[in-house]
Coordinates of C-alpha atoms in Angstrom, one line a residue:
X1 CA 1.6 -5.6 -14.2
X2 CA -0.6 -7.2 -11.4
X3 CA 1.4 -7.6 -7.5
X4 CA -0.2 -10.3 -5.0
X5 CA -1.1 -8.2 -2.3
X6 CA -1.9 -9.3 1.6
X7 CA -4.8 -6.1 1.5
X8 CA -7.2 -8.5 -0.6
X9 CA -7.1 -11.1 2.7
X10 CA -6.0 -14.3 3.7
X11 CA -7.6 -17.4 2.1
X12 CA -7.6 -20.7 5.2
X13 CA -5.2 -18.4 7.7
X14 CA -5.2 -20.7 10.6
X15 CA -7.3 -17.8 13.5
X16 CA -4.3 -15.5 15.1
X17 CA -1.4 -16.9 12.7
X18 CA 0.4 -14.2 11.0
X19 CA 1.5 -13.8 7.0
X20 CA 4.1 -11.6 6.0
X21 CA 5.1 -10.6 2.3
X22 CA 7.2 -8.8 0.4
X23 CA 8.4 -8.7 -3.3
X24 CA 11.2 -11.1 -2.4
X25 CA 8.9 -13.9 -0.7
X26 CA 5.9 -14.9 1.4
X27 CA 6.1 -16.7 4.7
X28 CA 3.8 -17.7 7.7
X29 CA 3.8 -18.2 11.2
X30 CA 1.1 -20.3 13.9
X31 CA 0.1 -18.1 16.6
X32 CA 2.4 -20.2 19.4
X33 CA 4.6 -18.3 22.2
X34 CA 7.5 -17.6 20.7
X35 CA 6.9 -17.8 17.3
X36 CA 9.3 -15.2 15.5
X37 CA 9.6 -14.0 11.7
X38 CA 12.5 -12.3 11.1
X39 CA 13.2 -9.3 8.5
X40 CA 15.6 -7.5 6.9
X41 CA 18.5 -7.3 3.9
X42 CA 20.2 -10.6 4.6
X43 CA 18.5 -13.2 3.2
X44 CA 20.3 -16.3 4.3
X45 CA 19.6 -14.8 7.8
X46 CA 16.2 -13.7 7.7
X47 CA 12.9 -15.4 7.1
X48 CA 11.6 -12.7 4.4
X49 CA 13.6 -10.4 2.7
X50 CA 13.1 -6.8 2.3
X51 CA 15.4 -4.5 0.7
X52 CA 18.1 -6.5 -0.6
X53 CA 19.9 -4.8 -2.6
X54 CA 19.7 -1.2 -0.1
X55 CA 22.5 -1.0 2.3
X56 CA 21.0 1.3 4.3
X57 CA 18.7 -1.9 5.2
X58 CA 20.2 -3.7 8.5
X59 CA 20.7 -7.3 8.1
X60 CA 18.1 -8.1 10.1
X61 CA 15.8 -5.2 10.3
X62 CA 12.7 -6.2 12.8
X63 CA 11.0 -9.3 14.0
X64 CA 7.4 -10.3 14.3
X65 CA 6.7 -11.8 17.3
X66 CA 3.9 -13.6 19.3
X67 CA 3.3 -13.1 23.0
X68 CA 0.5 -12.8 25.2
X69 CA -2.1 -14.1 23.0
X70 CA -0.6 -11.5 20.5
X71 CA 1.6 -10.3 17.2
X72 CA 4.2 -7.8 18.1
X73 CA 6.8 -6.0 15.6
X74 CA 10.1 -4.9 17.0
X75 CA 12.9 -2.6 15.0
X76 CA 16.3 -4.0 15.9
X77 CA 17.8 -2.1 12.6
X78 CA 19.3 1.2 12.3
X79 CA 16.6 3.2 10.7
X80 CA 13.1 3.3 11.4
X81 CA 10.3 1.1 10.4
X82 CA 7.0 3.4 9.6
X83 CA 3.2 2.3 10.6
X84 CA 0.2 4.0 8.5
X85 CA 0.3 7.5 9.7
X86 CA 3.2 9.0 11.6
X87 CA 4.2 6.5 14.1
X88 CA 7.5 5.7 13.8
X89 CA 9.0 3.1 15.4
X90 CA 13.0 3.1 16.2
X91 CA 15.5 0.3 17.1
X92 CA 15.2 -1.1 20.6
X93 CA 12.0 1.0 21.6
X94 CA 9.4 -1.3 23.0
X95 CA 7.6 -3.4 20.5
X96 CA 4.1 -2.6 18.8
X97 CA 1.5 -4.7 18.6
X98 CA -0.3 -5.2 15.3
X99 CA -4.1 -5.6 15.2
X100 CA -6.0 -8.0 13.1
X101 CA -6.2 -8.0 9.4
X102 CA -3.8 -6.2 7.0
X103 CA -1.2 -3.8 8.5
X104 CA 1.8 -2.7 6.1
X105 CA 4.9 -1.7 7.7
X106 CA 7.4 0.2 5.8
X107 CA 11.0 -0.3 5.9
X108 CA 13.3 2.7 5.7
X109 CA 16.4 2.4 3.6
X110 CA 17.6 4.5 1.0
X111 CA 13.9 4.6 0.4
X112 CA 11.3 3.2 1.7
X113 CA 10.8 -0.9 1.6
X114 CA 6.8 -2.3 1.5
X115 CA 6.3 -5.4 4.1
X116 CA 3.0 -6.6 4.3
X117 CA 1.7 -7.8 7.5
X118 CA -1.8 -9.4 7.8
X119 CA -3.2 -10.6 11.6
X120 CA -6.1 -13.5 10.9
X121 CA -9.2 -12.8 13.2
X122 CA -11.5 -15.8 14.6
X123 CA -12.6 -16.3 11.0
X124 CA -9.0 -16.7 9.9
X125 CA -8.1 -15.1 6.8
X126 CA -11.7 -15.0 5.1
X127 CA -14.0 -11.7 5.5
X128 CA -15.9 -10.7 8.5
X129 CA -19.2 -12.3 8.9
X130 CA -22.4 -10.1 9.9
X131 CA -24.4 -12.5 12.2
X132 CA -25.0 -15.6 9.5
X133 CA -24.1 -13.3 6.0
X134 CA -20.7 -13.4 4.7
X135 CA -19.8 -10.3 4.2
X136 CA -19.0 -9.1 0.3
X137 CA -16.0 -8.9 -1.3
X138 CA -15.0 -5.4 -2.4
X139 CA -15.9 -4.7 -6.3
X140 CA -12.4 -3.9 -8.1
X141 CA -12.4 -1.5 -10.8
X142 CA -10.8 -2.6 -13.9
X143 CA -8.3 0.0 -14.9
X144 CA -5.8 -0.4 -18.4
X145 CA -1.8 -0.3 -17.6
X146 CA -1.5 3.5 -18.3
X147 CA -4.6 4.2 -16.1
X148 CA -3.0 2.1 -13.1
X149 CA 0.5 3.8 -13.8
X150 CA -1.1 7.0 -13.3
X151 CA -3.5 6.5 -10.7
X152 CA -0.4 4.9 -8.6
X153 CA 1.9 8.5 -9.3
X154 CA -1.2 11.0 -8.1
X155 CA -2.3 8.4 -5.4
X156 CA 1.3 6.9 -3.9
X157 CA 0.7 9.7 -0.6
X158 CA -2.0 6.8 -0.4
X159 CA -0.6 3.8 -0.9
X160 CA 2.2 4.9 1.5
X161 CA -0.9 5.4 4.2
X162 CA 0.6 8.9 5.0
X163 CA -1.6 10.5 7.6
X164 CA -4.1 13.2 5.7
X165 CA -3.0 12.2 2.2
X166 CA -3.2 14.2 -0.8
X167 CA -2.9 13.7 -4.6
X168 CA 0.5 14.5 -6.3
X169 CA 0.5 17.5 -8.1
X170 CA -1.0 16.9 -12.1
X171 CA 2.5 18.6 -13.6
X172 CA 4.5 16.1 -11.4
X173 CA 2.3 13.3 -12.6
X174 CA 2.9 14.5 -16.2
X175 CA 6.4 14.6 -15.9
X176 CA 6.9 11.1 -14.2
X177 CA 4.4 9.5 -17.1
X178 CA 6.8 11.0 -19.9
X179 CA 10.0 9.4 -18.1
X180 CA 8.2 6.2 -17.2
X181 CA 6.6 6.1 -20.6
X182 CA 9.3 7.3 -22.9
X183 CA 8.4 8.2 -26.5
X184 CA 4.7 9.3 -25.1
X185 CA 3.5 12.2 -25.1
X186 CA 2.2 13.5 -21.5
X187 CA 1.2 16.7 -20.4
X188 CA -1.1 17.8 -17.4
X189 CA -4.1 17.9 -20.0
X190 CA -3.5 14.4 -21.3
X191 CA -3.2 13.4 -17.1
X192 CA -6.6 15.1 -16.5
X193 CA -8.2 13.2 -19.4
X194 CA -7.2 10.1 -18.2
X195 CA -8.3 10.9 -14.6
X196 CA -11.8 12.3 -15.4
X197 CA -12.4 9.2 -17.9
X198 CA -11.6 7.1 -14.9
X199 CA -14.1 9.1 -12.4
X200 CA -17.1 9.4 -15.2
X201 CA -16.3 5.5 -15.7
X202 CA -17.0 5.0 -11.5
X203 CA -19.6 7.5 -10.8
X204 CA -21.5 5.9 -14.0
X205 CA -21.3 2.5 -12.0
X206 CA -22.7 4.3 -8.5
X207 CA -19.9 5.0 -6.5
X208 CA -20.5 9.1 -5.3
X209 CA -18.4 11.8 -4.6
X210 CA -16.7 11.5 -8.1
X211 CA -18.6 14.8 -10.1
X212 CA -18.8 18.6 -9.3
X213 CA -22.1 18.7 -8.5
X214 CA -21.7 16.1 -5.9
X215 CA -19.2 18.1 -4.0
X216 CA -19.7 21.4 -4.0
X217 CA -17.6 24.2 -4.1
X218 CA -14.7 24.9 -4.2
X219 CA -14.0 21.2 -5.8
X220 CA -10.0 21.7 -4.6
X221 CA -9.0 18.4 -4.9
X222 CA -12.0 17.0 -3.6
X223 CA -12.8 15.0 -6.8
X224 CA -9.0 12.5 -7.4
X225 CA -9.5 12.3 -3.4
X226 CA -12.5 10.9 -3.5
X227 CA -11.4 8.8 -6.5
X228 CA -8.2 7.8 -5.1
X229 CA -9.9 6.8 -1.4
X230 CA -12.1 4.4 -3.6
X231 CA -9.5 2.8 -5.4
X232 CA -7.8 2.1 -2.1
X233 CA -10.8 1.0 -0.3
X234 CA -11.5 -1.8 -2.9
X235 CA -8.2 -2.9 -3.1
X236 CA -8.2 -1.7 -7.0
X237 CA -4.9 -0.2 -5.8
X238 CA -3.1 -1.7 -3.2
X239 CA 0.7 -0.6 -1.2
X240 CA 2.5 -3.0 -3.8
X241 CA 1.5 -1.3 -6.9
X242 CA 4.0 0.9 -6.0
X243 CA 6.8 -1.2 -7.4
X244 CA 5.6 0.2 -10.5
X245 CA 7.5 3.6 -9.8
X246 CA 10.7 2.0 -8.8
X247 CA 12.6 3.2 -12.3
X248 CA 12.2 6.8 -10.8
X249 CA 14.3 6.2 -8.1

């Protein structure tokens, strides 16, 4: 199961306008003074929907406004909206302002709601240019449905862009494989298998920091954080991806 995701860029983004998206639509705004996109659970109200079906949603849960030569976000709902990190940002504080390129914003409800924000810089939505050389596009590791399952469970402290993340615990992985894949049989043996094939299949390819004797010891959990960092760097797994654990809620 593949999930358009704002974290791979913006193709032909107008410079400054603004793109939001979540799984219930995409929509776009010009940066003029004024311009507003509107958020929240009622979608004959809003502009893009988040969290339909989660009362503890507000109608309209934010706005995404343009000011001052700007993109703000503003929480006018009754829970808070969380930035990467800690920041928290409560209804009627004053608004943020959201830099360039891809910011997601995370919608508290019952759980939490993924809304994709991406800011175009002076080159609109395309990469970053160094002096005359467009810049490459990050090399995506192919990974098979079981292996992107998994990956999402131990890395969703990740895709959630908690501050100091850290892998799930292997037996909590295991456990949430045999539920999500019932009639399998998973175990925290079968999850390291998986993990390490992934890592040999990367380090094999160049990227470092994926075997023992790269590290060091102790190892600790340097290896999956490592792994996990570079699947999240390249966009191999991005903050939608974790629609794929919705069943365990």
């Amino acid at each position: 199961m593949k999930h358009d995701s704002l974290a791979r860029g913006v193709a032909g983004a107008a410079p400054g306008a603004v793109v939001a998206l979540t799984v219930s639509g995409k929509v776009s705004a010009a940066p003029v003074g004024g311009a507003s996109i509107r958020f929240g659970r009622n979608r004959p109200a809003v502009d893009v929907c988040v969290g339909e079906t989660d009362l503890r949603v507000s109608r309209l849960h934010g706005v995404l406004t343009h000011d001052s030569g700007r993109w703000w976000v503003s929480n006018t709902g009754q829970l808070p909206i969380r930035l990467p990190g800690t920041r928290l940002l409560f209804k009627d504080e004053d608004p943020l302002p959201l830099s360039d390129g891809y910011t997601p914003l995370f919608v508290r409800g019952v759980r939490e709601h993924l809304l994709e924000v991406y800011v175009a810089g002076e080159d609109g939505g395309q990469p970053a240019t160094l002096h005359s050389a467009a810049t490459q596009q990050p090399k995506r590791w192919r990974l098979t449905e079981d292996e992107r399952l998994l990956l999402v469970l131990l890395g969703q402290r990740y895709l959630l862009h908690e501050a100091n993340p850290q892998p799930v615990q292997r037996s909590e992985v295991a456990a949430a494989m045999a539920e999500l894949r019932a009639g399998q049989d998973w175990n925290v043996k079968r999850v390291d298998r998986v993990i390490a094939d992934v890592r040999a299949r990367l380090s094999k390819a160049g990227v470092t920091g994926l075997r023992r004797e790269e590290v060091g010891e102790p190892v600790g959990n340097s290896l999956n954080d490592n792994l996990l960092k570079e699947l999240v760097l390249s966009t191999t797994l991005v903050p939608p991806d974790l629609a794929l654990l919705d069943e365990l809620y």
